[in-house]
CSV table of N, CA and C in Angstrom, one decimal:
chain,number,residue,atom,x,y,z
S,703,UNK,N,10.9,56.7,-33.6
S,703,UNK,CA,11.0,57.6,-32.6
S,703,UNK,C,10.2,57.1,-31.4
S,704,UNK,N,10.9,57.1,-30.2
S,704,UNK,CA,10.2,56.7,-29.0
S,704,UNK,C,10.0,58.0,-28.2
S,705,UNK,N,8.8,58.1,-27.7
S,705,UNK,CA,8.4,59.3,-26.9
S,705,UNK,C,7.5,59.0,-25.8
S,706,UNK,N,7.5,59.9,-24.8
S,706,UNK,CA,6.5,59.7,-23.7
S,706,UNK,C,5.3,60.6,-24.0
S,707,UNK,N,4.1,60.0,-24.0
S,707,UNK,CA,2.9,60.7,-24.3
S,707,UNK,C,2.7,61.9,-23.3
S,708,UNK,N,3.0,61.6,-22.0
S,708,UNK,CA,2.7,62.7,-21.0
S,708,UNK,C,3.7,63.8,-21.2
S,709,UNK,N,4.9,63.5,-21.6
S,709,UNK,CA,5.9,64.6,-21.9
S,709,UNK,C,5.5,65.4,-23.1
S,710,UNK,N,5.0,64.7,-24.1
S,710,UNK,CA,4.6,65.4,-25.3
S,710,UNK,C,3.4,66.4,-25.0
S,711,UNK,N,2.4,65.9,-24.2
S,711,UNK,CA,1.3,66.7,-23.7
S,711,UNK,C,1.8,67.9,-23.0
S,712,UNK,N,2.7,67.7,-22.1
S,712,UNK,CA,3.2,68.9,-21.3
S,712,UNK,C,3.9,69.9,-22.2
S,713,UNK,N,4.7,69.4,-23.1
S,713,UNK,CA,5.4,70.3,-24.0
S,713,UNK,C,4.4,71.1,-24.9
S,714,UNK,N,3.4,70.4,-25.4
S,714,UNK,CA,2.4,71.1,-26.2
S,714,UNK,C,1.7,72.1,-25.4
S,715,UNK,N,1.3,71.8,-24.2
S,715,UNK,CA,0.6,72.7,-23.3
S,715,UNK,C,1.5,74.0,-23.0
S,716,UNK,N,2.8,73.7,-22.8
S,716,UNK,CA,3.7,74.8,-22.6
S,716,UNK,C,3.8,75.7,-23.8
S,717,UNK,N,3.8,75.1,-25.0
S,717,UNK,CA,3.9,75.9,-26.2
S,717,UNK,C,2.7,76.8,-26.4
S,718,UNK,N,1.5,76.2,-26.1
S,718,UNK,CA,0.3,77.0,-26.2
S,718,UNK,C,0.3,78.1,-25.2
S,719,UNK,N,0.7,77.9,-24.0
S,719,UNK,CA,0.7,78.9,-23.0
S,719,UNK,C,1.7,80.0,-23.3
S,720,UNK,N,2.9,79.6,-23.9
S,720,UNK,CA,3.9,80.6,-24.3
S,720,UNK,C,3.3,81.5,-25.4
S,721,UNK,N,2.6,80.9,-26.3
S,721,UNK,CA,2.0,81.7,-27.4
S,721,UNK,C,0.9,82.6,-26.9
S,722,UNK,N,0.1,82.2,-25.9
S,722,UNK,CA,-0.9,83.1,-25.3
S,722,UNK,C,-0.3,84.2,-24.5
S,723,UNK,N,0.8,83.9,-23.8
S,723,UNK,CA,1.4,85.0,-22.9
S,723,UNK,C,2.3,85.9,-23.6
S,724,UNK,N,3.2,85.3,-24.5
S,724,UNK,CA,4.2,86.1,-25.1
S,724,UNK,C,3.9,86.5,-26.6
S,725,UNK,N,3.0,85.8,-27.2
S,725,UNK,CA,2.7,86.0,-28.6
S,725,UNK,C,3.8,85.5,-29.5
S,726,UNK,N,4.6,84.6,-29.0
S,726,UNK,CA,5.7,84.0,-29.9
S,726,UNK,C,6.0,82.6,-29.4
S,727,UNK,N,6.6,81.8,-30.2
S,727,UNK,CA,7.0,80.5,-29.8
S,727,UNK,C,8.5,80.4,-29.9
S,728,UNK,N,9.1,79.7,-29.0
S,728,UNK,CA,10.5,79.3,-29.0
S,728,UNK,C,10.7,77.8,-28.8
S,729,UNK,N,10.5,77.1,-29.8
S,729,UNK,CA,10.5,75.6,-29.7
S,729,UNK,C,11.9,75.1,-29.3
S,730,UNK,N,12.9,75.7,-29.9
S,730,UNK,CA,14.3,75.3,-29.6
S,730,UNK,C,14.5,75.3,-28.1
S,731,UNK,N,14.2,76.4,-27.4
S,731,UNK,CA,14.5,76.6,-26.0
S,731,UNK,C,13.7,75.6,-25.2
S,732,UNK,N,12.4,75.4,-25.6
S,732,UNK,CA,11.6,74.4,-24.9
S,732,UNK,C,12.2,73.0,-25.0
S,733,UNK,N,12.5,72.6,-26.2
S,733,UNK,CA,13.1,71.3,-26.4
S,733,UNK,C,14.4,71.1,-25.6
S,734,UNK,N,15.2,72.2,-25.6
S,734,UNK,CA,16.5,72.1,-24.9
S,734,UNK,C,16.3,72.0,-23.4
S,735,UNK,N,15.3,72.7,-22.8
S,735,UNK,CA,15.1,72.6,-21.4
S,735,UNK,C,14.5,71.3,-21.0
S,736,UNK,N,13.6,70.7,-21.8
S,736,UNK,CA,13.1,69.4,-21.6
S,736,UNK,C,14.2,68.4,-21.6
S,737,UNK,N,15.1,68.5,-22.6
S,737,UNK,CA,16.2,67.6,-22.7
S,737,UNK,C,17.2,67.6,-21.5
S,738,UNK,N,17.4,68.8,-21.0
S,738,UNK,CA,18.3,69.0,-19.9
S,738,UNK,C,17.7,68.5,-18.6
S,739,UNK,N,16.4,68.8,-18.4
S,739,UNK,CA,15.7,68.4,-17.2
S,739,UNK,C,15.3,66.9,-17.2
S,740,UNK,N,14.9,66.4,-18.3
S,740,UNK,CA,14.4,65.0,-18.4
S,740,UNK,C,15.1,64.3,-19.6
S,741,UNK,N,16.4,64.1,-19.5
S,741,UNK,CA,17.1,63.5,-20.6
S,741,UNK,C,16.5,62.1,-21.0
S,742,UNK,N,16.3,61.9,-22.2
S,742,UNK,CA,15.8,60.6,-22.7
S,742,UNK,C,14.3,60.6,-22.8
S,743,UNK,N,13.6,61.7,-22.6
S,743,UNK,CA,12.2,61.8,-22.8
S,743,UNK,C,11.8,61.5,-24.2
S,744,UNK,N,12.5,62.1,-25.2
S,744,UNK,CA,12.3,61.8,-26.6
S,744,UNK,C,13.6,61.2,-27.1
S,745,UNK,N,13.5,60.0,-27.8
S,745,UNK,CA,14.7,59.4,-28.3
S,745,UNK,C,14.5,59.1,-29.8
S,746,UNK,N,15.5,59.3,-30.6
S,746,UNK,CA,15.5,59.1,-32.0
S,746,UNK,C,16.2,57.8,-32.3
S,747,UNK,N,15.6,56.9,-33.0
S,747,UNK,CA,16.3,55.6,-33.3
S,747,UNK,C,17.0,55.7,-34.6
């Protein structure tokens, strides 16, 4: 798997903030938004 360390950091930060603010996590929506906005950020070989 090829990934961008900075993108992973931003995604993890967003997950933590979502948990603090909303009390729940929606990993699917976060991953989908990252994929739409920055296609190719995470690639599976």
